[in-house]
Tab-separated table of C-alpha atoms and ligand atoms in Angstrom:
chain	number	residue	atom	x	y	z
A	15	UNK	CA	19.568	1.464	27.938
A	16	UNK	CA	20.641	4.106	25.457
A	17	UNK	CA	19.984	4.786	21.475
A	18	UNK	CA	23.689	3.848	20.899
A	19	UNK	CA	23.937	0.872	23.411
A	20	UNK	CA	21.161	-0.848	21.492
A	21	UNK	CA	22.120	0.244	17.820
A	22	UNK	CA	25.891	-1.448	18.691
A	23	UNK	CA	23.575	-4.441	19.611
A	24	UNK	CA	21.697	-4.312	16.578
A	25	UNK	CA	24.080	-4.093	14.011
A	26	UNK	CA	25.968	-7.178	15.372
A	27	UNK	CA	22.908	-9.472	15.022
A	28	UNK	CA	20.360	-7.853	12.093
A	29	UNK	CA	20.078	-7.310	8.886
A	30	UNK	CA	16.942	-4.899	8.222
A	31	UNK	CA	14.658	-4.898	5.514
A	32	UNK	CA	14.660	-2.485	1.837
A	33	UNK	CA	18.440	-1.393	3.343
A	34	UNK	CA	22.152	-0.965	1.954
A	35	UNK	CA	23.364	-2.017	5.325
A	36	UNK	CA	26.777	0.087	4.973
A	37	UNK	CA	24.405	3.415	5.346
A	38	UNK	CA	24.266	2.886	9.075
A	39	UNK	CA	28.052	3.195	9.439
A	40	UNK	CA	26.573	7.266	9.031
A	41	UNK	CA	23.292	7.191	9.120
A	42	UNK	CA	22.416	5.757	13.004
A	43	UNK	CA	19.291	3.251	13.498
A	44	UNK	CA	16.664	4.602	16.016
A	45	UNK	CA	15.724	2.089	18.246
A	46	UNK	CA	11.863	2.590	19.476
A	47	UNK	CA	10.685	2.397	23.457
A	48	UNK	CA	6.884	3.426	23.387
A	49	UNK	CA	4.838	4.794	21.223
A	50	UNK	CA	2.044	6.289	21.861
A	51	UNK	CA	-0.491	7.889	19.264
A	52	UNK	CA	1.089	9.784	16.466
A	53	UNK	CA	3.966	9.625	18.144
A	54	UNK	CA	7.206	7.559	18.899
A	55	UNK	CA	10.190	7.816	21.201
A	56	UNK	CA	13.462	6.133	21.312
A	57	UNK	CA	15.558	5.276	24.180
A	58	UNK	CA	17.303	8.739	24.013
A	59	UNK	CA	13.804	10.180	24.837
A	60	UNK	CA	13.885	11.963	21.741
A	61	UNK	CA	10.100	12.438	20.183
A	62	UNK	CA	9.094	11.425	16.773
A	63	UNK	CA	5.549	12.227	14.346
A	64	UNK	CA	5.178	8.834	12.506
A	65	UNK	CA	3.825	10.732	9.245
A	66	UNK	CA	4.076	7.680	7.559
A	67	UNK	CA	2.197	5.432	9.606
A	68	UNK	CA	5.292	2.970	10.025
A	69	UNK	CA	5.139	1.963	6.757
A	70	UNK	CA	1.016	2.337	5.916
A	71	UNK	CA	0.082	0.225	8.497
A	72	UNK	CA	-0.841	2.221	11.667
A	73	UNK	CA	-4.493	4.051	11.385
A	74	UNK	CA	-5.342	5.186	14.757
A	75	UNK	CA	-2.282	5.596	16.420
A	76	UNK	CA	0.088	3.842	18.380
A	77	UNK	CA	-0.963	1.728	21.338
A	78	UNK	CA	-4.044	2.088	21.358
A	79	UNK	CA	-6.261	1.490	24.338
A	80	UNK	CA	-9.573	-0.314	23.172
A	81	UNK	CA	-7.194	-2.248	20.949
A	82	UNK	CA	-4.947	-3.103	23.481
A	83	UNK	CA	-7.512	-4.158	25.257
A	84	UNK	CA	-9.215	-6.548	23.142
A	85	UNK	CA	-5.609	-7.890	22.194
A	86	UNK	CA	-5.493	-8.544	26.180
A	87	UNK	CA	-8.682	-10.346	26.155
A	88	UNK	CA	-8.333	-12.596	23.384
A	89	UNK	CA	-4.636	-13.548	24.810
A	90	UNK	CA	-6.439	-15.318	27.939
A	91	UNK	CA	-8.899	-16.832	25.458
A	92	UNK	CA	-6.726	-18.441	22.247
A	93	UNK	CA	-3.858	-17.403	21.162
A	94	UNK	CA	-3.799	-19.575	17.825
A	95	UNK	CA	-5.234	-22.432	16.017
A	96	UNK	CA	-4.898	-23.428	12.402
A	97	UNK	CA	-7.523	-22.765	10.097
A	98	UNK	CA	-7.819	-25.988	8.456
A	99	UNK	CA	-10.615	-28.369	9.679
A	100	UNK	CA	-11.360	-25.598	12.608
A	101	UNK	CA	-12.487	-22.049	13.040
A	102	UNK	CA	-12.777	-19.541	15.793
A	103	UNK	CA	-15.053	-16.390	16.885
A	104	UNK	CA	-12.624	-13.165	15.468
A	105	UNK	CA	-12.181	-14.857	11.861
A	106	UNK	CA	-16.018	-15.427	11.865
A	107	UNK	CA	-16.915	-11.769	13.004
A	108	UNK	CA	-14.199	-10.359	11.080
A	109	UNK	CA	-15.695	-11.986	7.675
A	110	UNK	CA	-18.971	-11.422	8.403
A	111	UNK	CA	-18.016	-7.746	8.853
A	112	UNK	CA	-15.638	-7.574	5.668
A	113	UNK	CA	-18.324	-8.970	3.596
A	114	UNK	CA	-20.815	-6.701	5.020
A	115	UNK	CA	-18.492	-3.276	4.032
A	116	UNK	CA	-16.763	-3.580	1.261
A	117	UNK	CA	-18.521	-3.865	-2.152
A	118	UNK	CA	-21.332	-5.752	-3.036
A	119	UNK	CA	-20.418	-9.009	-4.638
A	120	UNK	CA	-17.538	-9.568	-2.686
A	121	UNK	CA	-18.730	-13.158	-0.233
A	122	UNK	CA	-16.115	-15.167	0.681
A	123	UNK	CA	-12.662	-14.336	2.738
A	124	UNK	CA	-9.529	-16.209	2.367
A	125	UNK	CA	-6.524	-15.207	4.641
A	126	UNK	CA	-3.037	-15.442	4.638
A	127	UNK	CA	-0.676	-12.968	6.911
A	128	UNK	CA	1.056	-10.817	4.349
A	129	UNK	CA	-0.099	-8.328	1.758
A	130	UNK	CA	2.873	-9.979	-1.041
A	131	UNK	CA	0.957	-13.578	0.535
A	132	UNK	CA	-2.077	-12.259	-0.565
A	133	UNK	CA	-1.270	-11.207	-4.214
A	134	UNK	CA	0.030	-14.458	-4.847
A	135	UNK	CA	-3.326	-16.394	-3.243
A	136	UNK	CA	-5.009	-14.145	-5.925
A	137	UNK	CA	-3.252	-14.667	-9.109
A	138	UNK	CA	-3.158	-18.377	-8.178
A	139	UNK	CA	-6.946	-18.375	-7.728
A	140	UNK	CA	-7.693	-16.233	-10.744
A	141	UNK	CA	-5.164	-19.140	-12.846
A	142	UNK	CA	-7.167	-21.710	-10.858
A	143	UNK	CA	-10.324	-20.859	-11.694
A	144	UNK	CA	-10.296	-20.706	-15.404
A	145	UNK	CA	-8.557	-24.099	-15.266
A	146	UNK	CA	-11.440	-25.302	-13.408
A	147	UNK	CA	-13.752	-23.536	-16.105
A	148	UNK	CA	-11.911	-25.884	-18.589
A	149	UNK	CA	-9.785	-22.841	-19.997
A	150	UNK	CA	-6.257	-23.515	-20.025
A	151	UNK	CA	-5.002	-20.750	-22.611
A	152	UNK	CA	-5.299	-18.355	-19.838
A	153	UNK	CA	-1.929	-18.023	-17.777
A	154	UNK	CA	-0.507	-14.792	-17.920
A	155	UNK	CA	-1.906	-11.544	-16.084
A	156	UNK	CA	-1.729	-7.596	-16.930
A	157	UNK	CA	0.148	-5.165	-14.624
A	158	UNK	CA	0.714	-1.454	-14.594
A	159	UNK	CA	4.402	0.273	-15.229
A	160	UNK	CA	5.293	1.796	-11.887
A	161	UNK	CA	2.863	-0.436	-9.838
A	162	UNK	CA	3.665	-2.346	-6.477
A	163	UNK	CA	2.647	-5.701	-5.167
A	164	UNK	CA	5.394	-6.712	-2.895
A	165	UNK	CA	8.370	-8.368	-2.934
A	166	UNK	CA	7.835	-13.039	-3.391
A	167	UNK	CA	8.388	-13.557	-7.033
A	168	UNK	CA	4.467	-13.598	-8.287
A	169	UNK	CA	3.940	-10.211	-6.431
A	170	UNK	CA	7.541	-8.802	-8.104
A	171	UNK	CA	6.337	-10.124	-11.183
A	172	UNK	CA	3.648	-8.544	-11.497
A	173	UNK	CA	4.842	-5.253	-10.240
A	174	UNK	CA	6.377	-2.089	-11.912
A	175	UNK	CA	9.111	-0.204	-10.296
A	176	UNK	CA	12.269	-1.236	-11.486
A	177	UNK	CA	14.529	-0.617	-8.190
A	178	UNK	CA	13.091	-3.544	-7.237
A	179	UNK	CA	12.222	-5.564	-9.479
A	180	UNK	CA	15.125	-5.390	-12.077
A	181	UNK	CA	17.463	-7.473	-9.933
A	182	UNK	CA	15.627	-11.141	-9.905
A	183	UNK	CA	13.819	-10.251	-13.926
A	184	UNK	CA	15.181	-13.665	-14.804
A	185	UNK	CA	13.538	-15.445	-12.057
A	186	UNK	CA	10.045	-13.632	-12.665
A	187	UNK	CA	7.160	-15.012	-14.411
A	188	UNK	CA	6.533	-13.205	-17.790
A	189	UNK	CA	3.621	-10.341	-17.735
A	190	UNK	CA	1.998	-7.892	-20.101
A	191	UNK	CA	2.944	-4.253	-18.972
A	192	UNK	CA	0.376	-1.697	-19.596
A	193	UNK	CA	1.707	2.221	-19.339
A	194	UNK	CA	0.299	3.295	-15.738
A	195	UNK	CA	-2.839	5.695	-16.033
A	196	UNK	CA	-0.802	8.261	-12.847
A	197	UNK	CA	-1.215	11.565	-13.923
A	198	UNK	CA	2.387	12.955	-12.823
A	199	UNK	CA	3.274	13.479	-17.010
A	200	UNK	CA	-0.136	14.877	-18.033
A	201	UNK	CA	-0.152	17.943	-20.431
A	202	UNK	CA	-0.175	21.003	-18.691
A	203	UNK	CA	-3.085	22.351	-18.053
A	204	UNK	CA	-4.893	18.766	-18.638
A	205	UNK	CA	-6.951	17.404	-16.402
A	206	UNK	CA	-6.623	13.757	-14.343
A	207	UNK	CA	-9.300	12.508	-15.918
A	208	UNK	CA	-8.330	13.158	-19.294
A	209	UNK	CA	-4.924	12.346	-19.222
A	210	UNK	CA	-6.164	8.245	-17.462
A	211	UNK	CA	-8.543	8.328	-20.098
A	212	UNK	CA	-6.168	8.663	-22.651
A	213	UNK	CA	-4.096	6.435	-20.906
A	214	UNK	CA	-6.838	3.404	-20.449
A	215	UNK	CA	-6.557	3.143	-24.409
A	216	UNK	CA	-3.495	1.600	-24.354
A	217	UNK	CA	-5.198	-0.808	-21.481
A	218	UNK	CA	-7.981	-1.141	-24.760
A	219	UNK	CA	-5.417	-2.469	-26.540
A	220	UNK	CA	-3.575	-4.927	-24.393
A	221	UNK	CA	-6.578	-6.687	-23.422
A	222	UNK	CA	-7.926	-6.923	-27.026
A	223	UNK	CA	-4.656	-8.258	-27.959
A	224	UNK	CA	-4.179	-10.331	-25.102
A	225	UNK	CA	-7.749	-11.548	-23.400
A	226	UNK	CA	-7.327	-15.382	-24.748
A	227	UNK	CA	-4.589	-15.345	-22.724
A	228	UNK	CA	-5.005	-13.398	-19.281
A	229	UNK	CA	-6.194	-14.481	-16.542
A	230	UNK	CA	-6.826	-10.918	-14.337
A	231	UNK	CA	-5.790	-7.640	-14.937
A	232	UNK	CA	-4.021	-6.358	-11.227
A	233	UNK	CA	-4.039	-2.492	-10.336
A	234	UNK	CA	-3.503	-0.763	-7.331
A	235	UNK	CA	-6.371	1.660	-7.144
A	236	UNK	CA	-6.012	5.567	-7.471
A	237	UNK	CA	-2.557	5.869	-5.769
A	238	UNK	CA	0.682	3.981	-7.055
A	239	UNK	CA	2.586	3.881	-3.392
A	240	UNK	CA	5.366	2.396	-3.677
A	241	UNK	CA	5.677	3.483	-6.803
A	242	UNK	CA	6.409	6.990	-5.659
A	243	UNK	CA	2.471	7.936	-4.213
A	244	UNK	CA	1.933	8.366	-8.334
A	245	UNK	CA	-2.162	9.212	-8.495
A	246	UNK	CA	-4.929	8.801	-11.177
A	247	UNK	CA	-8.383	9.539	-11.478
A	248	UNK	CA	-11.026	7.133	-10.858
A	249	UNK	CA	-12.799	7.114	-14.226
A	250	UNK	CA	-9.546	4.801	-14.976
A	251	UNK	CA	-11.654	2.380	-12.731
A	252	UNK	CA	-14.755	2.570	-14.050
A	253	UNK	CA	-13.806	1.976	-17.530
A	254	UNK	CA	-11.471	-1.222	-16.540
A	255	UNK	CA	-14.003	-2.616	-15.072
A	256	UNK	CA	-16.319	-2.356	-18.178
A	257	UNK	CA	-13.700	-3.851	-20.161
A	258	UNK	CA	-12.709	-6.711	-17.970
A	259	UNK	CA	-16.091	-7.406	-18.194
A	260	UNK	CA	-16.281	-7.576	-22.069
A	261	UNK	CA	-12.911	-9.334	-22.499
A	262	UNK	CA	-13.939	-12.087	-19.723
A	263	UNK	CA	-10.600	-11.230	-17.471
A	264	UNK	CA	-10.835	-11.141	-13.927
A	265	UNK	CA	-9.385	-7.535	-12.243
A	266	UNK	CA	-7.687	-8.136	-9.304
A	267	UNK	CA	-7.568	-4.858	-6.852
A	268	UNK	CA	-4.351	-4.611	-4.286
A	269	UNK	CA	-5.826	-1.958	-1.602
A	270	UNK	CA	-3.351	-2.998	0.840
A	271	UNK	CA	-2.347	0.233	1.303
A	272	UNK	CA	-5.116	1.999	0.144
A	273	UNK	CA	-7.564	0.614	1.979
A	274	UNK	CA	-9.739	1.490	5.256
A	275	UNK	CA	-9.589	5.254	4.451
A	276	UNK	CA	-6.904	6.054	2.800
A	277	UNK	CA	-7.757	7.495	-0.149
A	278	UNK	CA	-10.973	9.394	1.580
A	279	UNK	CA	-13.467	6.513	1.507
A	280	UNK	CA	-13.549	3.336	2.886
A	281	UNK	CA	-12.248	1.236	-0.205
A	282	UNK	CA	-10.459	3.215	-2.804
A	283	UNK	CA	-12.974	1.326	-5.530
A	284	UNK	CA	-15.687	2.659	-4.535
A	285	UNK	CA	-14.925	6.005	-6.037
A	286	UNK	CA	-14.892	4.066	-9.373
A	287	UNK	CA	-18.155	2.436	-8.689
A	288	UNK	CA	-16.503	-0.987	-8.933
A	289	UNK	CA	-16.523	-4.510	-7.313
A	290	UNK	CA	-13.228	-6.499	-8.456
A	291	UNK	CA	-13.270	-9.918	-8.404
A	292	UNK	CA	-10.675	-10.556	-6.218
A	293	UNK	CA	-9.756	-7.529	-3.384
A	294	UNK	CA	-6.362	-7.624	-1.144
A	295	UNK	CA	-6.303	-6.397	1.566
A	296	UNK	CA	-3.600	-5.881	4.633
A	297	UNK	CA	-1.678	-3.042	6.197
A	298	UNK	CA	-4.458	-1.046	7.908
A	299	UNK	CA	-6.722	-4.349	8.453
A	300	UNK	CA	-5.373	-5.003	12.406
A	301	UNK	CA	-4.676	-1.019	12.899
A	302	UNK	CA	-0.857	-1.814	12.387
A	303	UNK	CA	-0.749	-4.489	15.164
A	304	UNK	CA	0.009	-7.513	13.655
A	305	UNK	CA	0.317	-9.314	10.330
A	306	UNK	CA	-2.753	-10.227	8.431
A	307	UNK	CA	-4.120	-10.275	4.967
A	308	UNK	CA	-7.128	-11.505	3.456
A	309	UNK	CA	-8.464	-11.822	-0.566
A	310	UNK	CA	-11.672	-11.315	-1.205
A	311	UNK	CA	-13.589	-12.888	-3.729
A	312	UNK	CA	-17.231	-13.696	-5.107
A	313	UNK	CA	-19.417	-16.437	-4.577
A	314	UNK	CA	-19.111	-17.383	-8.188
A	315	UNK	CA	-15.727	-17.697	-7.883
A	316	UNK	CA	-15.988	-20.050	-5.242
A	317	UNK	CA	-18.230	-22.243	-6.615
A	318	UNK	CA	-15.938	-22.561	-9.250
A	319	UNK	CA	-13.740	-24.531	-6.731
A	320	UNK	CA	-17.159	-26.485	-5.173
A	321	UNK	CA	-17.269	-30.288	-6.090
A	322	UNK	CA	-16.214	-33.656	-4.960
A	323	UNK	CA	-12.829	-33.894	-3.575
A	324	UNK	CA	-11.902	-36.700	-6.330
A	325	UNK	CA	-12.913	-33.915	-8.869
A	326	UNK	CA	-9.554	-31.896	-7.740
A	327	UNK	CA	-10.674	-28.935	-7.868
A	328	UNK	CA	-9.912	-27.332	-4.571
A	329	UNK	CA	-7.813	-24.622	-3.602
A	330	UNK	CA	-5.133	-26.202	-1.665
A	331	UNK	CA	-2.790	-23.172	-0.396
A	332	UNK	CA	-2.090	-22.516	3.571
A	333	UNK	CA	-0.035	-20.812	5.586
A	334	UNK	CA	0.755	-21.604	9.409
A	335	UNK	CA	-0.724	-18.451	10.641
A	336	UNK	CA	-3.821	-18.487	8.366
A	337	UNK	CA	-6.325	-16.393	10.178
A	338	UNK	CA	-4.724	-16.021	13.587
A	339	UNK	CA	-7.108	-15.073	16.222
A	340	UNK	CA	-4.667	-12.346	17.859
A	341	UNK	CA	-4.441	-10.717	14.117
A	342	UNK	CA	-8.265	-11.046	13.757
A	343	UNK	CA	-9.215	-9.632	17.143
A	344	UNK	CA	-6.738	-6.073	16.328
A	345	UNK	CA	-8.538	-5.842	12.654
A	346	UNK	CA	-11.873	-6.313	14.947
A	347	UNK	CA	-10.826	-3.814	17.324
A	348	UNK	CA	-9.778	-1.250	14.122
A	349	UNK	CA	-13.274	-1.608	12.499
A	350	UNK	CA	-15.151	-0.894	15.797
A	351	UNK	CA	-13.044	2.033	15.621
A	352	UNK	CA	-14.278	3.196	12.202
A	353	UNK	CA	-18.117	2.189	14.121
A	354	UNK	CA	-17.818	4.414	17.140
A	355	UNK	CA	-16.873	7.718	15.420
A	356	UNK	CA	-17.641	9.355	11.648
A	357	UNK	CA	-13.751	8.548	11.105
A	358	UNK	CA	-14.006	9.186	7.558
A	359	UNK	CA	-16.176	12.845	7.697
A	360	UNK	CA	-14.108	13.454	10.776
A	361	UNK	CA	-10.369	13.080	7.987
A	362	UNK	CA	-11.996	15.737	6.019
A	363	UNK	CA	-10.336	18.165	8.363
A	364	UNK	CA	-7.457	16.657	8.422
A	365	UNK	CA	-7.405	16.441	4.321
A	366	UNK	CA	-8.091	20.050	4.253
A	367	UNK	CA	-5.206	20.769	6.668
A	368	UNK	CA	-2.692	18.810	4.722
A	369	UNK	CA	-3.985	20.708	1.788
A	370	UNK	CA	-3.645	24.337	3.213
A	371	UNK	CA	-0.405	23.618	5.162
A	372	UNK	CA	1.380	22.709	2.204
A	373	UNK	CA	-0.233	25.353	-0.213
A	374	UNK	CA	2.879	27.504	-0.971
A	375	UNK	CA	5.271	24.493	-1.495
A	376	UNK	CA	3.972	24.403	-5.346
A	377	UNK	CA	6.133	27.356	-6.262
A	378	UNK	CA	9.299	26.507	-5.149
A	379	UNK	CA	12.194	26.125	-7.530
A	380	UNK	CA	12.600	22.610	-7.102
A	381	UNK	CA	9.013	21.095	-6.122
A	382	UNK	CA	7.850	19.554	-9.376
A	383	UNK	CA	3.942	18.703	-8.087
A	384	UNK	CA	2.140	18.130	-4.751
A	385	UNK	CA	-0.480	15.867	-5.091
A	386	UNK	CA	-3.111	14.716	-2.928
A	387	UNK	CA	-5.238	11.916	-2.619
A	388	UNK	CA	-7.141	11.702	0.582
A	389	UNK	CA	-4.657	11.293	3.313
A	390	UNK	CA	-1.873	10.532	1.345
A	391	UNK	CA	-0.086	14.065	0.056
A	392	UNK	CA	3.159	13.614	-1.845
A	393	UNK	CA	5.459	16.410	-2.708
A	394	UNK	CA	8.126	15.563	-5.692
A	395	UNK	CA	11.274	17.416	-5.698
A	396	UNK	CA	12.524	18.329	-9.070
A	397	UNK	CA	15.968	19.105	-10.476
A	398	UNK	CA	13.943	21.200	-13.165
A	399	UNK	CA	10.513	22.549	-12.660
A	400	UNK	CA	9.590	23.482	-16.062
A	401	UNK	CA	10.112	20.019	-17.505
A	402	UNK	CA	10.278	18.096	-14.675
A	403	UNK	CA	13.814	16.621	-14.906
A	404	UNK	CA	14.522	14.399	-11.845
A	405	UNK	CA	17.557	15.035	-9.617
A	406	UNK	CA	19.895	12.347	-10.215
A	407	UNK	CA	18.765	9.199	-7.851
A	408	UNK	CA	22.899	8.790	-6.797
A	409	UNK	CA	22.305	12.403	-5.457
A	410	UNK	CA	19.914	11.335	-2.521
A	411	UNK	CA	17.872	14.364	-2.297
A	412	UNK	CA	14.980	12.526	-0.179
A	413	UNK	CA	17.630	11.378	2.283
A	414	UNK	CA	18.774	14.479	3.441
A	415	UNK	CA	14.684	15.686	4.316
A	416	UNK	CA	14.773	12.525	6.060
A	417	UNK	CA	17.910	13.527	8.038
A	418	UNK	CA	16.991	16.641	8.748
A	419	UNK	CA	13.001	15.492	9.245
A	420	UNK	CA	14.475	13.181	12.247
A	421	UNK	CA	17.194	15.784	13.712
A	422	UNK	CA	13.286	17.853	14.013
A	423	UNK	CA	11.189	15.170	15.543
A	424	UNK	CA	9.314	13.618	12.533
A	425	UNK	CA	9.344	10.391	10.788
A	426	UNK	CA	9.661	11.637	6.934
A	427	UNK	CA	10.677	8.127	5.439
A	428	UNK	CA	11.158	9.344	1.554
A	429	UNK	CA	10.449	7.410	-1.996
A	430	UNK	CA	13.357	8.651	-3.801
A	431	UNK	CA	12.848	12.030	-4.503
A	432	UNK	CA	9.408	12.465	-3.161
A	433	UNK	CA	8.668	12.988	0.494
A	434	UNK	CA	4.997	12.402	1.577
A	435	UNK	CA	2.372	12.434	4.588
A	436	UNK	CA	0.493	9.145	5.339
A	437	UNK	CA	-0.660	9.619	8.767
A	438	UNK	CA	-2.384	7.825	11.410
A	439	UNK	CA	-6.149	9.260	11.907
A	440	UNK	CA	-5.259	10.550	14.792
A	441	UNK	CA	-3.102	13.483	13.992
A	442	UNK	CA	-4.042	16.739	14.801
A	443	UNK	CA	-4.421	20.019	12.854
A	444	UNK	CA	-1.309	21.426	14.341
A	445	UNK	CA	1.015	18.371	13.951
A	446	UNK	CA	0.136	18.515	10.430
A	447	UNK	CA	1.267	21.789	10.643
A	448	UNK	CA	4.495	20.846	12.211
A	449	UNK	CA	5.061	18.357	9.913
A	450	UNK	CA	4.854	21.055	6.633
A	451	UNK	CA	7.212	23.285	8.453
A	452	UNK	CA	9.834	20.364	8.943
A	453	UNK	CA	8.937	19.614	5.422
A	454	UNK	CA	9.451	22.337	4.116
A	455	UNK	CA	12.646	23.533	5.943
A	456	UNK	CA	14.175	19.709	4.396
A	457	UNK	CA	13.192	20.366	1.455
A	458	UNK	CA	14.837	24.007	1.239
A	459	UNK	CA	18.017	22.109	2.905
A	460	UNK	CA	18.045	19.295	0.521
A	461	UNK	CA	17.687	20.909	-2.736
A	462	UNK	CA	20.041	24.109	-2.577
A	463	UNK	CA	22.616	22.370	-1.267
A	464	UNK	CA	25.163	20.536	-3.430
A	465	UNK	CA	25.376	17.109	-3.399
B	521	PLP	C1	2.895	-3.189	1.151
B	521	PLP	C2	2.106	-3.464	0.064
B	521	PLP	C3	2.113	-4.988	0.339
B	521	PLP	C4	2.753	-6.019	0.179
B	521	PLP	O1	2.483	-6.689	1.669
B	521	PLP	P1	3.512	-7.377	2.586
B	521	PLP	O2	3.390	-7.152	3.868
B	521	PLP	O3	4.980	-5.971	2.448
B	521	PLP	O4	4.195	-7.953	1.769
B	521	PLP	C5	1.503	-5.196	-1.950
B	521	PLP	N1	0.849	-3.899	-2.237
B	521	PLP	C6	0.860	-3.059	-1.671
B	521	PLP	C7	0.177	-1.869	-2.695
B	521	PLP	C8	1.609	-2.519	-1.163
B	521	PLP	O5	1.720	-1.261	-0.911
């Protein structure tokens, strides 16, 4: 089997996610034969550094021996059982560990099998909590511009990236959108902290006006990943937690992308010293092995659903593969890797290396900003550096970097004009340098060529 024979068969029968399929008349699909650590290998024997952790899911590299071994063992024991009326060891152990390791006050775990479903659950639970408490007026959600919470309709409704949202607008819940604290547009010389604080005023105004009809505020703490890896200061989290308490509105934090060490701390919420009312986790939860997500919440919220059956307070929501034992086993093996070595401490070296390897990027004529939060580093290409005028999206400059990087053995799938690194934690400093060189050359090619 070769790349081209498989690609031919692929295009006969597949419709790929988030893709204009016509692009593949010229841009080849890459069938991957195997993975090892940060490396992916295709059917022609070409290797690529997985610089984006296969869409932010992979934490410790592909085909990790310890996760593989745990899965082999679980496979011979129990592959799946329903989670209503039944339970199993992996899901119980995982829940115990998640309750112990997340910020204090998150006491209960409700599972699903993907991030968008976790968001739907958090939104429904928040609304239902207020209803069970006798408050019928709370039916809306406050979300941020440029946010991303998934593709199902309610998740899309609380999202703010127009590229994904605009087409489906007539189908979406009405939401209250507040301007993001993302620091890209701060004044020259202004600190992240100051800008995020200034932007918080807009949230305060919205809460004051809409608290009576609002169930919850939903945010991605510190990094709006799908929204071009835009970043903001943790002070916003602290302020938002205070305001949500003051105005009696829930806080939902979506750590689906940023959880499990991506921002430098195990959870991004820790940097603002907060506990949300609902914490959504997925992606890295299973180390990038299997689909699983969880919504964690407090005993207080759980109690509002607890009562005699006839009171009709229960949360009657389910997914067929909720809490799948294999997925929970992959998650437990992943958490064990965090316990066995000082991962976050070791990552500090990689964080510094990413910064160092891209230090000269900021001087490039067509780079508007290089920004970093922990293990996420983003490079924003612009047409005009002075006023940050973007390249027209039609020119698809990011795609040019992507194609160049593939030719050089790196998977650097961009977000529009933004190139970013969000690698598995097993990447080496040398491989980071390699990535930086490839990105630099690719950006040079993409910005000096005419469309
Ligand atoms: C990926 C993502 C989601 C959606 O998760 P899926 O598993 O793709 O449905 C939600 N929120 C954030 C912040 C994400 O990055």
